[in-house]
CSV table of N, CA and C in Angstrom, one decimal:
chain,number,residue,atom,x,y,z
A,526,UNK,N,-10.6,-65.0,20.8
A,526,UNK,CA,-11.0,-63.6,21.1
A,526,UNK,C,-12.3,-63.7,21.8
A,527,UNK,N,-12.3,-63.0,22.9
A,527,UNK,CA,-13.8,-62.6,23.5
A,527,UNK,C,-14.5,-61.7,23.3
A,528,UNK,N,-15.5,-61.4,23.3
A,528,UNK,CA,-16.6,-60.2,23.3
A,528,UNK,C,-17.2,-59.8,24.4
A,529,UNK,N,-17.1,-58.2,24.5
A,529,UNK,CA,-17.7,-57.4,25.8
A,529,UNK,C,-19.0,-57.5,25.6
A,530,UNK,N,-19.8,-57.5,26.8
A,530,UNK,CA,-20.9,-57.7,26.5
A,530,UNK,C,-21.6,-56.5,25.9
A,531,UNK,N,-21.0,-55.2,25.7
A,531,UNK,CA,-21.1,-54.2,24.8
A,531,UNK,C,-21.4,-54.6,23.3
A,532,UNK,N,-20.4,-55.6,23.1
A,532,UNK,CA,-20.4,-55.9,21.3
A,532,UNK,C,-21.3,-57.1,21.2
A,533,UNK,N,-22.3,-58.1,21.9
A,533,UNK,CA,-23.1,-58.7,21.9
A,533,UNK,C,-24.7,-58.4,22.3
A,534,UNK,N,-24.9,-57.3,23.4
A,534,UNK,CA,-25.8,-57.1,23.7
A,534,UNK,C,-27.0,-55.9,23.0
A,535,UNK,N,-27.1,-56.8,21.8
A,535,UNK,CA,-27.7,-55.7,20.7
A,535,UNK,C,-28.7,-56.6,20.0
A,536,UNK,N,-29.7,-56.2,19.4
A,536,UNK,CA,-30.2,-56.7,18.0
A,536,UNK,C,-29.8,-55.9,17.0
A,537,UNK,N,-30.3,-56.7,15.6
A,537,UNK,CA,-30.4,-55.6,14.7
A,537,UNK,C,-31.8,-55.3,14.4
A,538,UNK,N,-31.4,-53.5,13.7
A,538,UNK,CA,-32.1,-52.6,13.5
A,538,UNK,C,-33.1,-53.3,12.3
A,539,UNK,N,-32.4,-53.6,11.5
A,539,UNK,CA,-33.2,-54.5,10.2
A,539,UNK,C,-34.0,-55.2,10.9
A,540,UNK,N,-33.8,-56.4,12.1
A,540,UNK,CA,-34.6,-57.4,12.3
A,540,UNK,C,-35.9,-57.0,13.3
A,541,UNK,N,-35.8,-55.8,13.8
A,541,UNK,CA,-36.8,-54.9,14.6
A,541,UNK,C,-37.9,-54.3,13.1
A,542,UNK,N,-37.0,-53.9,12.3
A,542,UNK,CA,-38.0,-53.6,11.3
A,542,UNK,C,-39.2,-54.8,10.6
A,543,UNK,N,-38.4,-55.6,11.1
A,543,UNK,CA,-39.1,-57.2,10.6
A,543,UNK,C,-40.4,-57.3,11.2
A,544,UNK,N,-40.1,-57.4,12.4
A,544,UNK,CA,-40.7,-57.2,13.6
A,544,UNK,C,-41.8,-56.6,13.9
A,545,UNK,N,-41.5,-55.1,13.4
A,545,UNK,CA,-42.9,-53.9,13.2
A,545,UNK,C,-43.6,-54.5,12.1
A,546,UNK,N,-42.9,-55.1,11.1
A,546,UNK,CA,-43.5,-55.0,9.7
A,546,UNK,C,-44.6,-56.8,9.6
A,547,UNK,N,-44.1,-57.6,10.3
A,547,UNK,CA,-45.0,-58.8,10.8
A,547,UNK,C,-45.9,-58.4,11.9
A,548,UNK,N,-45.7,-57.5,13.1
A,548,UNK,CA,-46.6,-57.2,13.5
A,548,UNK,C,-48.1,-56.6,13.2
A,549,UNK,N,-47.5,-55.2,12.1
A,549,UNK,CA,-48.0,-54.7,11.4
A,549,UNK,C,-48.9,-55.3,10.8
A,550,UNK,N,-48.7,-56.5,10.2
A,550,UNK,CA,-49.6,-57.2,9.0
A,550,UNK,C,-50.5,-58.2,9.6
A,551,UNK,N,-50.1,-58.2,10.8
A,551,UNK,CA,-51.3,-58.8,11.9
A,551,UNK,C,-52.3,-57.9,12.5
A,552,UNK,N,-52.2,-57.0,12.1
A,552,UNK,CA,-52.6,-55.4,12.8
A,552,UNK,C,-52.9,-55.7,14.5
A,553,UNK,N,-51.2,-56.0,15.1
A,553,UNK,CA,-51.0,-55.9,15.9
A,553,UNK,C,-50.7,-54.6,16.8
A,554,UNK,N,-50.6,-53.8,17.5
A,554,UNK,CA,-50.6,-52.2,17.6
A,554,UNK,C,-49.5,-52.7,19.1
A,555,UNK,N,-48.3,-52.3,19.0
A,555,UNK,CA,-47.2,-52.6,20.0
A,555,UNK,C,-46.3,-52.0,19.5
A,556,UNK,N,-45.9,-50.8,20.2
A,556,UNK,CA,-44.7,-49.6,19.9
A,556,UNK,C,-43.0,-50.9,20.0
A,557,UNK,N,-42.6,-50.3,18.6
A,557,UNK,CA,-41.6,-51.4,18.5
A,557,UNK,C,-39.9,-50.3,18.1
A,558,UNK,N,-39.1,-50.2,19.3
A,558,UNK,CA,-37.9,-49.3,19.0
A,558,UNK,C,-37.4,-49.2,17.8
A,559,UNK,N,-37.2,-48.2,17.6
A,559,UNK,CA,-36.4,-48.0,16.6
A,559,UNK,C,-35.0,-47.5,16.2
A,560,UNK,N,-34.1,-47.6,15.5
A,560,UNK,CA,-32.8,-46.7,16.1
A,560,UNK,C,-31.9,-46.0,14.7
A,561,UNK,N,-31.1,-45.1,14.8
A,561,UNK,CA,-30.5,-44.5,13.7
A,561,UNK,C,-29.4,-45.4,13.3
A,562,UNK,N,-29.0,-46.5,13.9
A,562,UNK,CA,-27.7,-46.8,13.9
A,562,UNK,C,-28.0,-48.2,13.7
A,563,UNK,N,-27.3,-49.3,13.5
A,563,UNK,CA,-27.8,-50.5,13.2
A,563,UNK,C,-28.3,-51.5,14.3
A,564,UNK,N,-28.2,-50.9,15.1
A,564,UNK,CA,-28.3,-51.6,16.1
A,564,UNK,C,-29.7,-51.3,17.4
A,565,UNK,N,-30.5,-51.7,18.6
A,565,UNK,CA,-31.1,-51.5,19.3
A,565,UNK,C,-30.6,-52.6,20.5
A,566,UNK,N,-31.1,-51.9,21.7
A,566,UNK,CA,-30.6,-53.1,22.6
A,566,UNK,C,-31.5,-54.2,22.6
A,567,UNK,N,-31.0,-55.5,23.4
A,567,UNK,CA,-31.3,-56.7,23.2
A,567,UNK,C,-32.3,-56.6,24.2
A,568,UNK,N,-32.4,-55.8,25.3
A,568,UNK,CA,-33.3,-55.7,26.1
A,568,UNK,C,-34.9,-54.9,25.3
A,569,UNK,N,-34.5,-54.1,24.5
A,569,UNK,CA,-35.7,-53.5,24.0
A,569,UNK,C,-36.6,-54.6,23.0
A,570,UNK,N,-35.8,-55.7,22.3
A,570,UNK,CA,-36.6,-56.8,21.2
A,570,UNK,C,-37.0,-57.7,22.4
A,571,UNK,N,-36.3,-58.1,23.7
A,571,UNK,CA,-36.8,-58.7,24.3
A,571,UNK,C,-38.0,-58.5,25.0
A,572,UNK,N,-38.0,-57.1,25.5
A,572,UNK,CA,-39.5,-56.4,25.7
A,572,UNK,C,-40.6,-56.6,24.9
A,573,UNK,N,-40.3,-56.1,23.7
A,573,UNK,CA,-40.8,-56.5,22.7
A,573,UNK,C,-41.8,-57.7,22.7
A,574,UNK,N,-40.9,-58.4,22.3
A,574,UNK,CA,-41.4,-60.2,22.0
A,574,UNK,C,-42.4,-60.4,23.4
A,575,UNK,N,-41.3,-60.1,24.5
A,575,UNK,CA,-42.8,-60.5,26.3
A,575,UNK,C,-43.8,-60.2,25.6
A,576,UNK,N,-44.1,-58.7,25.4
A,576,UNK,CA,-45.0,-57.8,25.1
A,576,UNK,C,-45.9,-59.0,24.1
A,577,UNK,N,-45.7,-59.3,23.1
A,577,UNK,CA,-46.4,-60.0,21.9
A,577,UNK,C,-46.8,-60.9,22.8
A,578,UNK,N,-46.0,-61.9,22.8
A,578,UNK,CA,-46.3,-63.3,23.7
A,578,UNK,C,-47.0,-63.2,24.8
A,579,UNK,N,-47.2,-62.2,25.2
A,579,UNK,CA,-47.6,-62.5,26.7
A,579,UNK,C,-49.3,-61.6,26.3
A,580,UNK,N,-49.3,-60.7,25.4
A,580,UNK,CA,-51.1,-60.4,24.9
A,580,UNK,C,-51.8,-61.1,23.5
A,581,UNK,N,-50.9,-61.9,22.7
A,581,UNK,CA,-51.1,-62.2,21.6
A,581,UNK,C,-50.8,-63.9,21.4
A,582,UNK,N,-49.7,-64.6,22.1
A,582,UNK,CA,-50.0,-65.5,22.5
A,582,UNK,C,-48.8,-65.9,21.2
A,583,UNK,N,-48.2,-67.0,21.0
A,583,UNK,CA,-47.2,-67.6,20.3
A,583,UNK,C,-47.0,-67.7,19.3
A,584,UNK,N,-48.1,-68.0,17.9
A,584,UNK,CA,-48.4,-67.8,16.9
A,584,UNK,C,-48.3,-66.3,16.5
A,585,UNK,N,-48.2,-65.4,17.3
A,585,UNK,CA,-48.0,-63.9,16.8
A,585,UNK,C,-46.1,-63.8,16.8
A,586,UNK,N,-46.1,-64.6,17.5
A,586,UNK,CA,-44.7,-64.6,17.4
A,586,UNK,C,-44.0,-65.0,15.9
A,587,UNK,N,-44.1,-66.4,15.6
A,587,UNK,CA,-44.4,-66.9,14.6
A,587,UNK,C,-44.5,-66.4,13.4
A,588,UNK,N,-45.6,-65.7,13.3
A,588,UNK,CA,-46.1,-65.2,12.1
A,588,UNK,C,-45.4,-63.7,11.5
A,589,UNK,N,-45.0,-63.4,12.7
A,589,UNK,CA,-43.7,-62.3,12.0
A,589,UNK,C,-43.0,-62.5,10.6
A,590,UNK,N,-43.1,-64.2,10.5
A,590,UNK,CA,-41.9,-64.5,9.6
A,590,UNK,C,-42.6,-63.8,8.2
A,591,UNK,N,-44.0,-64.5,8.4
A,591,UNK,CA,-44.4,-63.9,7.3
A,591,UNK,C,-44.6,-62.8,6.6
A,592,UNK,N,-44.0,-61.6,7.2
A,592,UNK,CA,-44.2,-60.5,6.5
A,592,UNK,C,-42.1,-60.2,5.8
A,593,UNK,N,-41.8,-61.3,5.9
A,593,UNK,CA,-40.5,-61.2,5.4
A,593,UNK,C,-40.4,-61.5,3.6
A,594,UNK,N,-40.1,-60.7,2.9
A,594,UNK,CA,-40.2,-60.8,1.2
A,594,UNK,C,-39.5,-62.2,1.2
């Protein structure tokens, strides 16, 4: 079975929440989408992440993990 790039071209909503919530605890300040549904596009965490990486530098990347319980 294959998949449309419809049914792969997503993150998840939980893992965006991760995301704000490691950024957050870096008191990093970068508008991070959000969505009603479980899902955000793959282009929006990808934005994202540039965005980190490219003013914060690699280790902010990184350290997201840490705000995971």
């Amino acid at each position: 079975m294959t998949r449309t790039s419809d049914e792969t071209d997503f993150a998840s909503t939980a893992m965006m929440r991760l995301v704000a919530a490691g950024l957050s605890r870096q008191r990093i300040s970068i508008p991070v989408p959000t969505s009603a549904t479980a899902h955000v596009s793959r282009m929006a965490k990808r934005d994202v992440l540039g965005d980190v990486l490219a003013h914060h530098g690699p280790l902010a990347i990184l350290s997201i993990a840490d705000a995971a319980r």
